[in-house]
Amino acid sequence: MPPRAKPFQSDLLGWFETAAREMPWRKSKDPYRIWVSEIMLQQTQVATVRPYFKRFMKRFPDVFALAKAPQEDVLKHWEGLGYYSRARNLHKGAKYVAEQHAGKVPNTLETILKVPGIGPYSAGAILSIAYEVAAPAIDGNVYRVISRLYDYHQDVTTSEAQKQIKTWVEKLIPLDAAGDFNQALMELGALVCSPKTPACQSCPVQKHCKAFKAGTVDKLPVKKKKKPPKKLTLLTALIRNGQGEYLLEQQSDGGIFKGLWCFPHVESVHPKSETEQVSAFASALVDQALKSEGEVFVVEHTLTHRKMFLKTHLCQPVVSPQKLSKNLAWVSVFEEHPYAMPVAHQKIVKAMQAQPLFFG
Ligand code: SF4
């Protein structure tokens, strides 16, 4: 028997009332706060998001503040959270809501889905939590919990399975507590029905769970194996001047690190001539002959589809710095600065700090 809606809701919501973690965005029903938090929480742990959320809300307390901010500033406040396209889309979305809806986050599925950066999951979360609209908000946690509750053995990455799971959630969601219900399901997935070691013995909805009865919990959810990320070797130049500043380059909109500031880098074309490649592109950047003094360390960083190896070369110091083009800047990278850097290049700064003899 599938879970019956009323008893299931009552067990889940009763548990949520006492088990819900305190989170800064749960303190109000402000749809803008909920929107920001839901975007930050995508692919990111709650504990990581907390300080970012507080800092972001302090700087951009409402839709208008975010809409009129320069993108540089928005990226700087996202620095370290990763997946920067989320920040760029959130910024675009805020501009759209400020212009098209006088700053009020839309309250229907049809209108909210037109906001840049808001997809079905974020739409469901914002509508249900802020406006109590009975829209499902199905993230990875919910796919897992529901596939176990229904003992569902189809691949949850397929659109057919996702449609089925959405139909089940729509049947379970209460009209008068949609926001709490969605949050409770996600919280159950995060705290109890975890991917590898679900705490079935203390689960508040155990009596409704078909996989528990069938003894198939550890087989669910069924998910097709992801392709391993592609490997990418980036030769990265640490170019310094006489003031201890390093050259950063703002990336174009087409690349991996769109719009962010990075140590200059190029993709390695031949493993045997990497020192020469670094010397050549470093010289071209500063318009004077500059040699790589050799590789100093390698930083690894994985994005969803790519595993990067940043082979970091220290270059000879620039003796007479020329006037730089707009996308280049000399930056004291060990101090606070206004240039938003991607996580991979922040890791380079950390690795440099760990070698004060070289980089102090
Ligand atoms: Fe998940 Fe186990 Fe609870 Fe079922 S009984 S919902 S598998 S934690």
Coordinates of C-alpha atoms and ligand atoms in Angstrom, one line a residue:
M1 CA 0.0 0.0 0.0
P2 CA 1.4 3.5 -0.8
P3 CA 1.5 6.0 2.1
R4 CA -1.9 7.4 2.9
A5 CA -1.8 11.2 2.7
K6 CA -3.3 12.2 6.1
P7 CA -1.5 9.9 8.4
F8 CA 1.8 10.4 6.5
Q9 CA 1.5 14.2 6.7
S10 CA 0.7 14.1 10.3
D11 CA 3.7 11.9 11.2
L12 CA 6.1 13.9 9.0
L13 CA 4.9 17.3 10.1
G14 CA 4.9 16.3 13.8
W15 CA 8.5 15.2 13.5
F16 CA 9.5 18.4 11.6
E17 CA 8.0 20.6 14.3
T18 CA 10.6 19.3 16.8
A19 CA 13.5 18.2 14.5
A20 CA 13.7 21.2 12.1
R21 CA 17.2 22.8 12.2
E22 CA 17.4 26.4 12.9
M23 CA 18.3 28.3 9.7
P24 CA 18.6 32.0 9.2
W25 CA 16.3 31.9 6.2
R26 CA 13.6 30.1 8.1
K27 CA 13.0 33.1 10.3
S28 CA 10.6 34.8 7.9
K29 CA 8.3 34.1 5.0
D30 CA 10.0 36.8 2.8
P31 CA 10.0 35.3 -0.7
Y32 CA 13.2 37.1 -1.6
R33 CA 15.1 35.6 1.4
I34 CA 13.7 32.1 0.5
W35 CA 14.7 32.6 -3.1
V36 CA 18.3 33.5 -2.2
S37 CA 18.6 30.7 0.3
E38 CA 17.2 28.1 -2.1
I39 CA 19.6 29.1 -4.9
M40 CA 22.6 29.0 -2.4
L41 CA 21.5 25.6 -1.1
Q42 CA 21.6 24.0 -4.5
Q43 CA 24.6 21.5 -4.5
T44 CA 25.8 23.1 -1.2
Q45 CA 25.6 22.1 2.4
V46 CA 23.5 24.0 4.9
A47 CA 26.5 24.7 7.1
T48 CA 28.5 26.2 4.2
V49 CA 25.5 28.4 3.2
R50 CA 24.8 30.0 6.6
P51 CA 27.6 32.6 6.7
Y52 CA 27.2 33.4 3.0
F53 CA 23.5 33.9 3.4
K54 CA 23.9 36.3 6.3
R55 CA 26.6 38.3 4.5
F56 CA 24.6 38.4 1.2
M57 CA 21.4 39.6 2.9
K58 CA 23.3 42.3 4.8
R59 CA 24.7 43.7 1.5
F60 CA 21.6 43.0 -0.7
P61 CA 18.6 43.1 1.7
D62 CA 15.9 43.2 -1.0
V63 CA 15.3 42.6 -4.7
F64 CA 16.0 46.2 -5.6
A65 CA 19.4 46.3 -3.7
L66 CA 20.4 43.1 -5.6
A67 CA 19.0 44.4 -8.9
K68 CA 21.0 47.6 -8.9
A69 CA 24.3 46.1 -7.7
P70 CA 27.2 45.7 -10.1
Q71 CA 27.7 42.1 -11.1
E72 CA 31.3 42.3 -9.7
D73 CA 29.9 43.0 -6.3
V74 CA 27.4 40.1 -6.5
L75 CA 30.1 37.7 -7.5
K76 CA 32.4 38.9 -4.7
H77 CA 29.7 38.1 -2.2
W78 CA 29.4 34.6 -3.7
E79 CA 33.1 34.1 -3.8
G80 CA 33.9 30.6 -2.4
L81 CA 30.4 29.2 -2.8
G82 CA 31.1 27.9 -6.3
Y83 CA 28.8 27.3 -9.2
Y84 CA 28.9 31.0 -10.0
S85 CA 26.2 30.8 -12.7
R86 CA 23.8 30.6 -9.8
A87 CA 24.9 34.1 -8.7
R88 CA 24.7 35.5 -12.2
N89 CA 21.2 34.1 -12.7
L90 CA 20.0 35.3 -9.3
H91 CA 21.2 38.7 -10.2
K92 CA 19.5 38.6 -13.6
G93 CA 16.3 37.3 -11.9
A94 CA 16.4 40.2 -9.4
K95 CA 16.6 42.7 -12.3
Y96 CA 13.7 41.0 -14.0
V97 CA 11.5 41.0 -10.8
A98 CA 12.4 44.7 -10.1
E99 CA 11.5 45.7 -13.6
Q100 CA 8.6 43.5 -14.4
H101 CA 7.0 43.0 -11.0
A102 CA 7.9 46.1 -9.1
G103 CA 10.1 44.1 -6.9
K104 CA 7.5 41.6 -5.8
V105 CA 8.5 38.0 -6.3
P106 CA 5.6 36.4 -8.4
N107 CA 3.2 34.1 -6.5
T108 CA 2.0 31.8 -9.3
L109 CA 3.8 28.9 -11.0
E110 CA 3.3 30.3 -14.4
T111 CA 4.8 33.8 -13.6
I112 CA 7.6 32.7 -11.3
L113 CA 8.9 30.2 -13.9
K114 CA 9.6 33.2 -16.2
V115 CA 12.1 34.6 -13.7
P116 CA 15.6 33.9 -14.9
G117 CA 17.3 31.3 -12.7
I118 CA 14.1 30.0 -11.2
G119 CA 13.4 26.4 -12.3
P120 CA 10.7 24.0 -11.1
Y121 CA 12.4 23.1 -7.8
S122 CA 13.1 26.7 -6.7
A123 CA 9.6 27.7 -7.9
G124 CA 8.0 25.0 -5.7
A125 CA 10.1 25.9 -2.7
I126 CA 9.5 29.7 -2.9
L127 CA 5.7 29.3 -3.7
S128 CA 5.1 26.8 -1.0
I129 CA 7.2 28.4 1.8
A130 CA 6.4 32.0 1.1
Y131 CA 2.9 31.9 -0.2
E132 CA 1.6 28.4 0.9
V133 CA 0.9 27.4 -2.7
A134 CA 0.6 23.6 -2.8
A135 CA 3.5 23.2 -5.3
P136 CA 6.0 20.3 -4.9
A137 CA 9.7 21.2 -4.4
I138 CA 11.6 18.1 -5.5
D139 CA 15.3 18.0 -5.0
G140 CA 17.7 15.1 -4.8
N141 CA 16.7 14.4 -1.2
V142 CA 13.1 14.2 -2.1
Y143 CA 13.7 11.8 -5.1
R144 CA 15.5 9.5 -2.7
V145 CA 12.9 9.6 0.1
I146 CA 10.0 9.1 -2.3
S147 CA 11.6 6.3 -4.2
R148 CA 12.1 4.5 -0.9
L149 CA 8.6 5.3 0.4
Y150 CA 7.1 3.8 -2.7
D151 CA 9.8 1.1 -3.2
Y152 CA 10.2 2.5 -6.7
H153 CA 13.0 0.9 -8.7
Q154 CA 13.0 3.1 -11.9
D155 CA 16.0 5.3 -12.7
V156 CA 15.2 8.6 -10.9
T157 CA 17.3 10.6 -13.4
T158 CA 14.8 9.8 -16.2
S159 CA 12.0 12.2 -17.0
E160 CA 9.4 9.4 -16.7
A161 CA 10.5 8.6 -13.1
Q162 CA 10.6 12.3 -12.2
K163 CA 7.0 12.7 -13.5
Q164 CA 5.9 9.7 -11.4
I165 CA 7.5 11.0 -8.3
K166 CA 6.0 14.5 -8.8
T167 CA 2.6 12.9 -9.1
W168 CA 3.1 11.1 -5.8
V169 CA 4.3 14.2 -4.0
E170 CA 1.3 16.1 -5.3
K171 CA -1.0 13.5 -3.8
L172 CA 0.8 13.7 -0.4
I173 CA 1.2 17.5 -0.1
P174 CA -1.3 19.2 2.3
L175 CA -3.2 22.3 1.0
D176 CA -2.8 24.0 4.3
A177 CA 0.8 23.4 5.2
A178 CA 2.6 23.0 1.8
G179 CA 5.7 25.0 2.9
D180 CA 6.3 23.0 6.0
F181 CA 5.6 19.7 4.2
N182 CA 8.2 20.4 1.4
Q183 CA 10.8 21.5 4.0
A184 CA 10.0 18.4 6.1
L185 CA 10.5 16.0 3.2
M186 CA 13.9 17.7 2.4
E187 CA 14.9 17.7 6.1
L188 CA 14.0 14.0 6.4
G189 CA 16.2 13.3 3.4
A190 CA 19.0 15.3 4.9
L191 CA 18.8 14.1 8.5
V192 CA 17.2 10.6 8.5
C193 CA 16.8 9.1 5.1
S194 CA 20.4 9.7 4.1
P195 CA 21.9 8.2 0.9
K196 CA 24.2 5.6 2.5
T197 CA 23.1 5.0 6.1
P198 CA 19.4 5.8 6.5
A199 CA 18.3 5.8 10.2
C200 CA 15.3 3.6 9.5
Q201 CA 14.9 2.5 13.1
S202 CA 14.3 6.0 14.3
C203 CA 12.5 7.2 11.1
P204 CA 9.2 9.1 11.8
V205 CA 7.6 7.7 8.7
Q206 CA 8.9 4.1 8.9
K207 CA 5.4 2.6 9.1
H208 CA 4.6 4.2 5.7
C209 CA 7.8 3.0 4.0
K210 CA 7.4 0.3 1.4
A211 CA 11.1 -0.2 0.9
F212 CA 11.6 -0.7 4.6
K213 CA 9.0 -3.4 4.6
A214 CA 10.5 -5.0 1.5
G215 CA 14.0 -4.8 2.8
T216 CA 15.2 -2.9 -0.4
V217 CA 16.2 0.4 1.2
D218 CA 19.9 0.0 0.3
K219 CA 19.0 -0.6 -3.4
L220 CA 17.2 2.8 -3.7
P221 CA 17.2 5.2 -5.3
V222 CA 18.2 3.7 -8.7
K223 CA 20.4 6.1 -10.5
K224 CA 22.3 5.7 -13.7
K225 CA 26.0 6.1 -13.1
K226 CA 27.4 9.5 -14.0
K227 CA 30.1 9.8 -16.6
P228 CA 33.4 10.5 -14.9
P229 CA 34.4 14.2 -15.2
K230 CA 36.7 15.1 -18.1
K231 CA 40.3 15.8 -17.1
L232 CA 41.7 19.2 -17.9
T233 CA 45.2 20.5 -17.3
L234 CA 45.6 24.2 -17.0
L235 CA 49.0 25.9 -16.9
T236 CA 48.7 28.7 -14.5
A237 CA 51.2 31.6 -14.2
L238 CA 52.0 33.3 -10.9
I239 CA 53.3 36.6 -12.3
R240 CA 54.5 39.1 -9.6
N241 CA 55.7 42.6 -9.6
G242 CA 58.2 44.4 -7.2
Q243 CA 55.4 45.3 -4.7
G244 CA 54.5 41.6 -4.0
E245 CA 51.3 41.9 -6.1
Y246 CA 50.2 39.2 -8.5
L247 CA 48.6 39.5 -11.9
L248 CA 45.0 38.5 -12.1
E249 CA 43.0 38.3 -15.3
Q250 CA 39.3 38.7 -15.6
Q251 CA 37.9 35.7 -17.6
S252 CA 35.7 36.2 -20.7
D253 CA 32.0 35.3 -20.7
G254 CA 32.7 32.2 -22.7
G255 CA 35.1 30.2 -20.5
I256 CA 34.8 28.0 -17.4
F257 CA 35.4 30.9 -15.0
K258 CA 33.2 33.4 -16.7
G259 CA 33.6 37.0 -15.5
L260 CA 35.8 35.9 -12.5
W261 CA 39.4 37.0 -11.7
C262 CA 42.0 34.3 -12.0
F263 CA 45.7 33.8 -12.2
P264 CA 46.4 33.8 -15.9
H265 CA 46.2 30.3 -17.4
V266 CA 46.0 28.3 -20.6
E267 CA 45.1 24.7 -21.4
S268 CA 48.2 22.6 -21.7
V269 CA 48.7 21.5 -25.3
H270 CA 51.8 19.4 -24.8
P271 CA 53.1 17.9 -21.5
K272 CA 56.7 18.2 -22.6
S273 CA 56.8 21.9 -23.3
E274 CA 54.8 23.3 -20.4
T275 CA 57.5 25.6 -19.1
E276 CA 57.9 27.1 -22.6
Q277 CA 54.1 27.5 -23.0
V278 CA 53.9 29.4 -19.7
S279 CA 56.8 31.6 -20.6
A280 CA 55.2 32.4 -23.9
F281 CA 51.8 33.4 -22.7
A282 CA 53.1 35.2 -19.6
S283 CA 55.4 37.3 -21.8
A284 CA 52.6 38.1 -24.1
L285 CA 50.4 39.3 -21.2
V286 CA 52.8 41.8 -19.7
D287 CA 54.5 42.7 -23.0
Q288 CA 58.0 41.8 -21.9
A289 CA 60.1 38.6 -21.9
L290 CA 59.2 36.6 -18.8
K291 CA 60.3 33.1 -18.1
S292 CA 58.7 30.4 -16.0
E293 CA 61.0 29.5 -13.1
G294 CA 59.3 26.1 -13.1
E295 CA 56.2 24.3 -11.7
V296 CA 55.7 24.9 -7.9
F297 CA 52.6 22.9 -7.1
V298 CA 49.5 21.4 -8.7
V299 CA 46.0 22.2 -7.4
E300 CA 43.2 19.8 -8.1
H301 CA 39.6 21.0 -8.4
T302 CA 36.5 19.2 -9.6
L303 CA 33.4 20.7 -11.1
T304 CA 30.4 18.7 -12.1
H305 CA 31.8 17.7 -15.5
R306 CA 35.5 18.5 -15.2
K307 CA 38.4 17.5 -13.1
M308 CA 41.0 20.2 -13.3
F309 CA 44.7 20.1 -12.6
L310 CA 46.1 23.6 -12.2
K311 CA 49.8 23.3 -12.7
T312 CA 51.1 26.4 -11.1
H313 CA 54.3 28.0 -12.4
L314 CA 56.2 30.8 -10.7
C315 CA 57.4 33.3 -13.3
Q316 CA 60.3 35.7 -13.1
P317 CA 59.2 39.0 -11.5
V318 CA 58.1 41.8 -13.8
V319 CA 60.7 44.5 -13.7
S320 CA 58.9 47.5 -15.2
P321 CA 55.2 46.9 -15.1
Q322 CA 53.4 48.4 -18.2
K323 CA 50.0 49.9 -18.2
L324 CA 47.6 47.0 -18.1
S325 CA 44.6 46.3 -20.2
K326 CA 41.2 46.5 -18.6
N327 CA 40.9 42.8 -17.9
L328 CA 44.2 42.6 -16.0
A329 CA 45.0 43.9 -12.5
W330 CA 47.9 43.7 -10.0
V331 CA 46.4 42.4 -6.8
S332 CA 47.6 41.8 -3.2
V333 CA 46.1 38.4 -3.2
F334 CA 46.9 37.7 0.4
E335 CA 44.8 40.7 1.6
E336 CA 41.1 41.6 1.2
H337 CA 40.5 42.8 -2.3
P338 CA 37.5 43.5 -4.5
Y339 CA 38.2 40.9 -7.2
A340 CA 36.0 37.8 -7.1
M341 CA 38.0 34.6 -7.6
P342 CA 36.7 31.1 -8.3
V343 CA 37.3 28.4 -5.7
A344 CA 40.0 26.7 -7.8
H345 CA 42.1 29.9 -7.8
Q346 CA 41.4 30.6 -4.1
K347 CA 42.9 27.2 -3.5
I348 CA 46.1 28.4 -5.3
V349 CA 46.2 31.4 -2.9
K350 CA 45.9 29.0 0.0
A351 CA 48.7 26.8 -1.4
M352 CA 50.9 29.9 -1.8
Q353 CA 50.2 31.0 1.8
A354 CA 51.3 27.5 2.9
Q355 CA 54.7 28.2 1.4
P356 CA 55.8 31.6 2.9
L357 CA 59.4 31.1 2.0
F358 CA 58.4 31.2 -1.7
F359 CA 55.5 33.6 -1.5
G360 CA 55.8 35.6 1.7
Ligands
SF4_1 FE1 14.0 6.3 4.5 FE2 14.2 4.2 6.1 FE3 12.5 6.1 6.7 FE4 12.1 4.5 4.7 S1 12.2 4.0 6.8 S2 11.8 6.7 4.7 S3 14.1 4.2 3.9 S4 14.7 6.3 6.7

